[in-house]
PDB file of C-alpha atoms and ligand atoms in Angstrom:
ATOM      1  CA  MET B   1     117.072  88.703 111.664  1.00  0.00           C
ATOM      2  CA  ASN B   2     117.271  90.170 108.205  1.00  0.00           C
ATOM      3  CA  LYS B   3     114.945  92.745 107.197  1.00  0.00           C
ATOM      4  CA  LEU B   4     112.690  92.333 104.136  1.00  0.00           C
ATOM      5  CA  ARG B   5     114.320  94.380 101.315  1.00  0.00           C
ATOM      6  CA  ILE B   6     111.772  96.466  99.305  1.00  0.00           C
ATOM      7  CA  GLY B   7     112.011  98.124  95.973  1.00  0.00           C
ATOM      8  CA  VAL B   8     109.786 101.184  95.454  1.00  0.00           C
ATOM      9  CA  LEU B   9     108.681 102.054  91.884  1.00  0.00           C
ATOM     10  CA  VAL B  10     107.779 105.778  91.403  1.00  0.00           C
ATOM     11  CA  SER B  11     106.927 108.199  88.598  1.00  0.00           C
ATOM     12  CA  GLY B  12     106.294 111.490  90.532  1.00  0.00           C
ATOM     13  CA  ARG B  13     106.385 113.597  93.646  1.00  0.00           C
ATOM     14  CA  GLY B  14     106.822 110.605  96.007  1.00  0.00           C
ATOM     15  CA  SER B  15     104.721 111.393  99.053  1.00  0.00           C
ATOM     16  CA  ASN B  16     103.889 107.734  99.513  1.00  0.00           C
ATOM     17  CA  LEU B  17     107.709 106.906  99.256  1.00  0.00           C
ATOM     18  CA  GLN B  18     108.252 109.744 101.947  1.00  0.00           C
ATOM     19  CA  ALA B  19     105.830 108.199 104.245  1.00  0.00           C
ATOM     20  CA  ILE B  20     107.583 104.762 104.000  1.00  0.00           C
ATOM     21  CA  ILE B  21     110.854 106.496 104.609  1.00  0.00           C
ATOM     22  CA  ASP B  22     109.444 108.304 107.796  1.00  0.00           C
ATOM     23  CA  ASN B  23     107.702 105.277 109.022  1.00  0.00           C
ATOM     24  CA  ILE B  24     110.998 103.224 108.757  1.00  0.00           C
ATOM     25  CA  ALA B  25     112.930 106.128 110.474  1.00  0.00           C
ATOM     26  CA  GLN B  26     110.279 106.364 113.512  1.00  0.00           C
ATOM     27  CA  GLY B  27     110.256 102.352 113.861  1.00  0.00           C
ATOM     28  CA  SER B  28     106.664 101.572 112.950  1.00  0.00           C
ATOM     29  CA  LEU B  29     108.009  99.944 109.581  1.00  0.00           C
ATOM     30  CA  SER B  30     110.639  97.411 109.884  1.00  0.00           C
ATOM     31  CA  VAL B  31     112.008  96.916 106.358  1.00  0.00           C
ATOM     32  CA  GLU B  32     115.213  97.729 104.291  1.00  0.00           C
ATOM     33  CA  LEU B  33     114.682 100.368 101.521  1.00  0.00           C
ATOM     34  CA  ALA B  34     116.875  98.688  99.026  1.00  0.00           C
ATOM     35  CA  VAL B  35     116.230 100.790  95.972  1.00  0.00           C
ATOM     36  CA  VAL B  36     113.979 103.394  94.468  1.00  0.00           C
ATOM     37  CA  ILE B  37     113.237 103.204  90.834  1.00  0.00           C
ATOM     38  CA  SER B  38     111.641 105.814  88.561  1.00  0.00           C
ATOM     39  CA  ASP B  39     110.497 105.885  84.952  1.00  0.00           C
ATOM     40  CA  GLN B  40     110.881 109.557  84.990  1.00  0.00           C
ATOM     41  CA  ALA B  41     114.436 111.355  85.314  1.00  0.00           C
ATOM     42  CA  ASP B  42     112.929 114.456  86.988  1.00  0.00           C
ATOM     43  CA  ALA B  43     110.737 112.576  89.559  1.00  0.00           C
ATOM     44  CA  PHE B  44     110.958 114.349  92.834  1.00  0.00           C
ATOM     45  CA  ALA B  45     110.653 110.934  94.464  1.00  0.00           C
ATOM     46  CA  LEU B  46     114.305 110.223  93.271  1.00  0.00           C
ATOM     47  CA  GLU B  47     115.554 113.435  95.236  1.00  0.00           C
ATOM     48  CA  ARG B  48     113.714 112.138  98.279  1.00  0.00           C
ATOM     49  CA  ALA B  49     115.608 108.988  98.098  1.00  0.00           C
ATOM     50  CA  ARG B  50     119.115 110.565  97.413  1.00  0.00           C
ATOM     51  CA  THR B  51     118.491 112.893 100.549  1.00  0.00           C
ATOM     52  CA  HIS B  52     118.116 109.746 102.653  1.00  0.00           C
ATOM     53  CA  GLY B  53     121.028 107.924 101.002  1.00  0.00           C
ATOM     54  CA  ILE B  54     118.757 105.249  99.509  1.00  0.00           C
ATOM     55  CA  PRO B  55     119.997 104.031  95.954  1.00  0.00           C
ATOM     56  CA  ALA B  56     117.927 106.003  93.213  1.00  0.00           C
ATOM     57  CA  VAL B  57     117.827 104.863  89.805  1.00  0.00           C
ATOM     58  CA  HIS B  58     116.310 106.151  86.713  1.00  0.00           C
ATOM     59  CA  VAL B  59     115.288 103.659  84.066  1.00  0.00           C
ATOM     60  CA  SER B  60     114.142 105.456  81.052  1.00  0.00           C
ATOM     61  CA  ALA B  61     111.203 103.982  78.975  1.00  0.00           C
ATOM     62  CA  LYS B  62     112.743 105.571  75.783  1.00  0.00           C
ATOM     63  CA  GLY B  63     113.870 102.746  73.374  1.00  0.00           C
ATOM     64  CA  TYR B  64     111.231 100.421  74.755  1.00  0.00           C
ATOM     65  CA  ARG B  65     108.150 101.613  72.589  1.00  0.00           C
ATOM     66  CA  GLY B  66     105.677  98.798  72.314  1.00  0.00           C
ATOM     67  CA  ARG B  67     108.203  96.595  74.081  1.00  0.00           C
ATOM     68  CA  ARG B  68     106.759  96.686  77.694  1.00  0.00           C
ATOM     69  CA  ASP B  69     108.061  93.320  78.662  1.00  0.00           C
ATOM     70  CA  ASP B  70     111.542  94.383  77.580  1.00  0.00           C
ATOM     71  CA  TYR B  71     111.232  97.347  79.807  1.00  0.00           C
ATOM     72  CA  ASP B  72     110.001  95.271  82.704  1.00  0.00           C
ATOM     73  CA  ALA B  73     112.774  93.010  82.189  1.00  0.00           C
ATOM     74  CA  THR B  74     115.139  95.622  82.780  1.00  0.00           C
ATOM     75  CA  LEU B  75     113.408  96.697  85.924  1.00  0.00           C
ATOM     76  CA  VAL B  76     113.583  93.059  87.192  1.00  0.00           C
ATOM     77  CA  GLN B  77     117.373  93.198  86.502  1.00  0.00           C
ATOM     78  CA  GLU B  78     117.685  96.236  88.384  1.00  0.00           C
ATOM     79  CA  LEU B  79     115.445  94.873  91.303  1.00  0.00           C
ATOM     80  CA  ARG B  80     117.495  91.858  91.341  1.00  0.00           C
ATOM     81  CA  LYS B  81     120.887  93.663  91.574  1.00  0.00           C
ATOM     82  CA  HIS B  82     119.400  95.107  94.729  1.00  0.00           C
ATOM     83  CA  ARG B  83     118.321  92.000  96.048  1.00  0.00           C
ATOM     84  CA  VAL B  84     114.629  93.112  96.419  1.00  0.00           C
ATOM     85  CA  GLU B  85     112.166  90.714  97.972  1.00  0.00           C
ATOM     86  CA  LEU B  86     109.084  92.936  97.711  1.00  0.00           C
ATOM     87  CA  VAL B  87     108.150  95.448  94.953  1.00  0.00           C
ATOM     88  CA  VAL B  88     106.077  98.436  96.055  1.00  0.00           C
ATOM     89  CA  LEU B  89     104.418 100.505  93.373  1.00  0.00           C
ATOM     90  CA  ALA B  90     103.992 104.062  94.885  1.00  0.00           C
ATOM     91  CA  GLY B  91     102.495 106.329  92.048  1.00  0.00           C
ATOM     92  CA  PHE B  92     104.205 104.392  89.335  1.00  0.00           C
ATOM     93  CA  MET B  93     102.302 105.220  86.219  1.00  0.00           C
ATOM     94  CA  ARG B  94     103.086 102.356  84.047  1.00  0.00           C
ATOM     95  CA  ILE B  95     101.171  99.137  83.604  1.00  0.00           C
ATOM     96  CA  ILE B  96     103.118  96.077  84.885  1.00  0.00           C
ATOM     97  CA  THR B  97     103.513  93.143  82.636  1.00  0.00           C
ATOM     98  CA  PRO B  98     103.684  89.417  83.283  1.00  0.00           C
ATOM     99  CA  THR B  99     107.303  89.485  83.073  1.00  0.00           C
ATOM    100  CA  LEU B 100     107.644  91.464  86.457  1.00  0.00           C
ATOM    101  CA  LEU B 101     104.943  89.642  87.947  1.00  0.00           C
ATOM    102  CA  LYS B 102     106.404  86.229  87.043  1.00  0.00           C
ATOM    103  CA  ALA B 103     109.691  87.273  88.665  1.00  0.00           C
ATOM    104  CA  PHE B 104     108.293  88.333  91.816  1.00  0.00           C
ATOM    105  CA  PRO B 105     105.164  85.987  92.119  1.00  0.00           C
ATOM    106  CA  ARG B 106     102.596  87.544  94.840  1.00  0.00           C
ATOM    107  CA  GLN B 107     105.408  90.028  95.717  1.00  0.00           C
ATOM    108  CA  VAL B 108     104.234  93.120  94.075  1.00  0.00           C
ATOM    109  CA  LEU B 109     102.067  95.573  95.852  1.00  0.00           C
ATOM    110  CA  ASN B 110     100.142  98.670  94.759  1.00  0.00           C
ATOM    111  CA  ILE B 111      98.268 101.765  96.348  1.00  0.00           C
ATOM    112  CA  HIS B 112      95.156 103.089  94.648  1.00  0.00           C
ATOM    113  CA  PRO B 113      93.270 106.333  95.536  1.00  0.00           C
ATOM    114  CA  ALA B 114      89.863 104.841  95.512  1.00  0.00           C
ATOM    115  CA  LEU B 115      87.836 102.062  97.112  1.00  0.00           C
ATOM    116  CA  LEU B 116      88.424  99.317  94.761  1.00  0.00           C
ATOM    117  CA  PRO B 117      86.779  97.721  92.790  1.00  0.00           C
ATOM    118  CA  SER B 118      85.059 101.040  92.389  1.00  0.00           C
ATOM    119  CA  PHE B 119      86.913 103.641  90.300  1.00  0.00           C
ATOM    120  CA  PRO B 120      90.042 101.715  88.852  1.00  0.00           C
ATOM    121  CA  GLY B 121      92.210 103.572  86.536  1.00  0.00           C
ATOM    122  CA  LEU B 122      93.237 107.255  86.402  1.00  0.00           C
ATOM    123  CA  HIS B 123      91.769 110.482  87.674  1.00  0.00           C
ATOM    124  CA  VAL B 124      89.638 108.548  90.134  1.00  0.00           C
ATOM    125  CA  GLN B 125      89.108 111.096  92.747  1.00  0.00           C
ATOM    126  CA  LYS B 126      87.432 113.278  90.200  1.00  0.00           C
ATOM    127  CA  ALA B 127      85.470 110.358  88.955  1.00  0.00           C
ATOM    128  CA  ALA B 128      84.350 109.687  92.416  1.00  0.00           C
ATOM    129  CA  LEU B 129      83.063 113.306  92.975  1.00  0.00           C
ATOM    130  CA  GLU B 130      81.422 113.099  89.807  1.00  0.00           C
ATOM    131  CA  HIS B 131      79.566 110.009  90.638  1.00  0.00           C
ATOM    132  CA  GLY B 132      78.275 111.497  93.767  1.00  0.00           C
ATOM    133  CA  VAL B 133      79.579 108.779  96.254  1.00  0.00           C
ATOM    134  CA  LYS B 134      79.443 109.560  99.920  1.00  0.00           C
ATOM    135  CA  PHE B 135      82.526 107.772 100.893  1.00  0.00           C
ATOM    136  CA  SER B 136      85.809 107.182  98.970  1.00  0.00           C
ATOM    137  CA  GLY B 137      89.280 106.120 100.284  1.00  0.00           C
ATOM    138  CA  CYS B 138      92.219 104.088  99.244  1.00  0.00           C
ATOM    139  CA  THR B 139      93.187 100.414  98.689  1.00  0.00           C
ATOM    140  CA  VAL B 140      96.446  98.488  98.945  1.00  0.00           C
ATOM    141  CA  HIS B 141      96.389  95.297  97.034  1.00  0.00           C
ATOM    142  CA  PHE B 142      98.580  92.627  95.540  1.00  0.00           C
ATOM    143  CA  VAL B 143      99.230  93.242  91.774  1.00  0.00           C
ATOM    144  CA  ASP B 144      97.854  90.956  89.195  1.00  0.00           C
ATOM    145  CA  GLU B 145      97.717  91.011  85.360  1.00  0.00           C
ATOM    146  CA  GLY B 146      94.458  93.159  85.473  1.00  0.00           C
ATOM    147  CA  MET B 147      94.220  96.907  85.977  1.00  0.00           C
ATOM    148  CA  ASP B 148      93.886  97.457  89.682  1.00  0.00           C
ATOM    149  CA  THR B 149      92.067  93.987  90.098  1.00  0.00           C
ATOM    150  CA  GLY B 150      94.460  92.223  92.416  1.00  0.00           C
ATOM    151  CA  PRO B 151      93.516  90.727  95.909  1.00  0.00           C
ATOM    152  CA  ILE B 152      92.724  93.501  98.519  1.00  0.00           C
ATOM    153  CA  ILE B 153      95.084  93.668 101.585  1.00  0.00           C
ATOM    154  CA  ILE B 154      93.731  96.898 103.395  1.00  0.00           C
ATOM    155  CA  GLN B 155      91.324  99.887 102.595  1.00  0.00           C
ATOM    156  CA  ALA B 156      90.833 103.238 104.372  1.00  0.00           C
ATOM    157  CA  VAL B 157      87.678 105.064 103.851  1.00  0.00           C
ATOM    158  CA  VAL B 158      87.092 108.934 103.969  1.00  0.00           C
ATOM    159  CA  PRO B 159      83.876 110.972 103.661  1.00  0.00           C
ATOM    160  CA  VAL B 160      83.170 112.955 100.479  1.00  0.00           C
ATOM    161  CA  LEU B 161      82.049 116.409 101.552  1.00  0.00           C
ATOM    162  CA  ASP B 162      79.623 118.620  99.928  1.00  0.00           C
ATOM    163  CA  ASN B 163      82.086 121.251  99.157  1.00  0.00           C
ATOM    164  CA  ASP B 164      84.912 118.912  98.006  1.00  0.00           C
ATOM    165  CA  THR B 165      86.909 119.655  95.186  1.00  0.00           C
ATOM    166  CA  GLU B 166      89.314 117.092  93.259  1.00  0.00           C
ATOM    167  CA  ASP B 167      92.104 118.436  95.428  1.00  0.00           C
ATOM    168  CA  THR B 168      90.451 118.572  98.828  1.00  0.00           C
ATOM    169  CA  LEU B 169      89.278 114.892  98.463  1.00  0.00           C
ATOM    170  CA  SER B 170      92.585 113.737  97.073  1.00  0.00           C
ATOM    171  CA  ALA B 171      94.391 115.396 100.109  1.00  0.00           C
ATOM    172  CA  ARG B 172      92.058 113.685 102.479  1.00  0.00           C
ATOM    173  CA  ILE B 173      92.594 110.295 100.715  1.00  0.00           C
ATOM    174  CA  LEU B 174      96.446 110.613 100.490  1.00  0.00           C
ATOM    175  CA  LYS B 175      96.745 111.330 104.301  1.00  0.00           C
ATOM    176  CA  GLN B 176      95.207 107.768 104.679  1.00  0.00           C
ATOM    177  CA  GLU B 177      97.440 106.419 101.837  1.00  0.00           C
ATOM    178  CA  HIS B 178     100.343 107.450 103.876  1.00  0.00           C
ATOM    179  CA  LYS B 179      99.338 105.381 106.911  1.00  0.00           C
ATOM    180  CA  ILE B 180      97.742 102.097 105.306  1.00  0.00           C
ATOM    181  CA  TYR B 181     100.691 101.311 102.819  1.00  0.00           C
ATOM    182  CA  SER B 182     103.306 101.086 105.575  1.00  0.00           C
ATOM    183  CA  ARG B 183     100.662  98.981 107.410  1.00  0.00           C
ATOM    184  CA  ALA B 184     100.391  96.612 104.546  1.00  0.00           C
ATOM    185  CA  ILE B 185     103.891  96.320 103.919  1.00  0.00           C
ATOM    186  CA  GLN B 186     104.614  95.738 107.762  1.00  0.00           C
ATOM    187  CA  PHE B 187     101.845  92.890 107.502  1.00  0.00           C
ATOM    188  CA  PHE B 188     103.738  91.394 104.521  1.00  0.00           C
ATOM    189  CA  ALA B 189     107.222  91.608 106.120  1.00  0.00           C
ATOM    190  CA  GLU B 190     105.921  89.741 109.140  1.00  0.00           C
ATOM    191  CA  GLY B 191     104.487  86.971 106.941  1.00  0.00           C
ATOM    192  CA  ARG B 192     100.898  87.603 108.148  1.00  0.00           C
ATOM    193  CA  LEU B 193      99.356  87.719 104.695  1.00  0.00           C
ATOM    194  CA  ARG B 194      97.706  84.688 103.170  1.00  0.00           C
ATOM    195  CA  VAL B 195      95.811  84.946  99.867  1.00  0.00           C
ATOM    196  CA  GLU B 196      92.915  82.762  99.496  1.00  0.00           C
ATOM    197  CA  GLY B 197      91.138  83.192  96.045  1.00  0.00           C
ATOM    198  CA  ARG B 198      90.329  86.829  96.088  1.00  0.00           C
ATOM    199  CA  THR B 199      90.489  87.243  99.780  1.00  0.00           C
ATOM    200  CA  VAL B 200      93.474  88.264 101.721  1.00  0.00           C
ATOM    201  CA  ARG B 201      93.601  86.898 105.320  1.00  0.00           C
ATOM    202  CA  VAL B 202      95.646  88.967 107.938  1.00  0.00           C
ATOM    203  CA  SER B 203      96.598  86.612 110.749  1.00  0.00           C
ATOM    204  CA  GLY B 204      96.873  87.996 114.364  1.00  0.00           C
ATOM    205  CA  GLY B 205      95.871  91.276 115.779  1.00  0.00           C
ATOM    206  CA  ALA B 206      94.255  92.924 112.810  1.00  0.00           C
ATOM    207  CA  ASP B 207      91.618  95.379 113.793  1.00  0.00           C
ATOM    208  CA  LYS B 208      88.218  94.029 114.315  1.00  0.00           C
ATOM    209  CA  SER B 209      85.821  96.969 114.124  1.00  0.00           C
ATOM    210  CA  GLY B 210      81.999  96.159 114.187  1.00  0.00           C
ATOM    211  CA  GLU B 211      81.026  99.814 113.587  1.00  0.00           C
ATOM    212  CA  TYR B 212      79.135 101.003 110.880  1.00  0.00           C
ATOM    213  CA  LEU B 213      80.043 104.340 109.051  1.00  0.00           C
ATOM    214  CA  THR B 214      77.510 106.753 107.673  1.00  0.00           C
ATOM    215  CA  ASN B 215      77.719 110.048 105.929  1.00  0.00           C
ATOM    216  CA  PRO B 216      75.905 112.233 106.328  1.00  0.00           C
TER     217      PRO B 216
HETATM  218  C1  GAR T 301      98.911 108.606  94.964  1.00  0.00           C
HETATM  219  O1  GAR T 301      97.545 109.080  95.099  1.00  0.00           O
HETATM  220  C2  GAR T 301      98.593 107.037  94.522  1.00  0.00           C
HETATM  221  O2  GAR T 301      97.557 106.451  95.134  1.00  0.00           O
HETATM  222  C3  GAR T 301      98.256 107.201  93.131  1.00  0.00           C
HETATM  223  O3  GAR T 301      99.042 108.321  92.546  1.00  0.00           O
HETATM  224  C4  GAR T 301      99.532 109.198  93.666  1.00  0.00           C
HETATM  225  C5  GAR T 301     101.001 109.156  93.838  1.00  0.00           C
HETATM  226  O4  GAR T 301     101.293 110.127  94.900  1.00  0.00           O
HETATM  227  N1  GAR T 301      98.515 105.975  92.287  1.00  0.00           N
HETATM  228  C6  GAR T 301      97.799 105.710  91.252  1.00  0.00           C
HETATM  229  O5  GAR T 301      96.822 106.520  90.887  1.00  0.00           O
HETATM  230  C7  GAR T 301      98.072 104.298  90.606  1.00  0.00           C
HETATM  231  N2  GAR T 301      97.155 104.072  89.667  1.00  0.00           N
HETATM  232  P1  GAR T 301     102.704 110.123  95.433  1.00  0.00           P
HETATM  233  O6  GAR T 301     104.010 110.260  94.327  1.00  0.00           O
HETATM  234  O7  GAR T 301     102.900 111.325  96.268  1.00  0.00           O
HETATM  235  O8  GAR T 301     103.034 108.941  96.221  1.00  0.00           O
END
């Protein structure tokens, strides 16, 4: 059977991209990485893609000031050229417009380093620390037209420790991001996700843990 073709959009270091590459290589994720696209020419993520022989494309936002829809139309062209069936945002620091969402309905995923709907937006690990929450984590969700508001597919929880800094908390969350993103993509590839209103149902074999977490 043909593997699902994914396109990964990035802006920076690409550690989530690397986790996807590694999980494909070691067999726990069964998809074809069709293209990696960055809005930043110097994103290390592009380097990572090239090292693995994956098409790596820089789509500059220069010349698109105030025309976000036109920029997204260019992204759509590039994604179509590589016959992408699922768009994976991995540290892509731009707002997605309806132009891209209409071209890929319910086919755009994002990862966010907090337990949504708490702490949407940017610098969220710092915000979680400042708020004094006892747990944080990460969320993979379908992208809709809002900011970090789409239906949630999977979340992982980590404790916030007394001596945490933004860096230590971010690192603890990132380790979980690297696991759950591939898991969500694999669910999608297997056709196991069904969206009912805001709720995403995962058919067959998802973990059912009845345990509670406390911290401390
Ligand atoms: C990740 O922590 C990801 O969750 C976050 O950016 C980082 C990218 O790291 N994304 C967002 O904040 C999106 N709003 P990476 O380039 O090493 O994958």
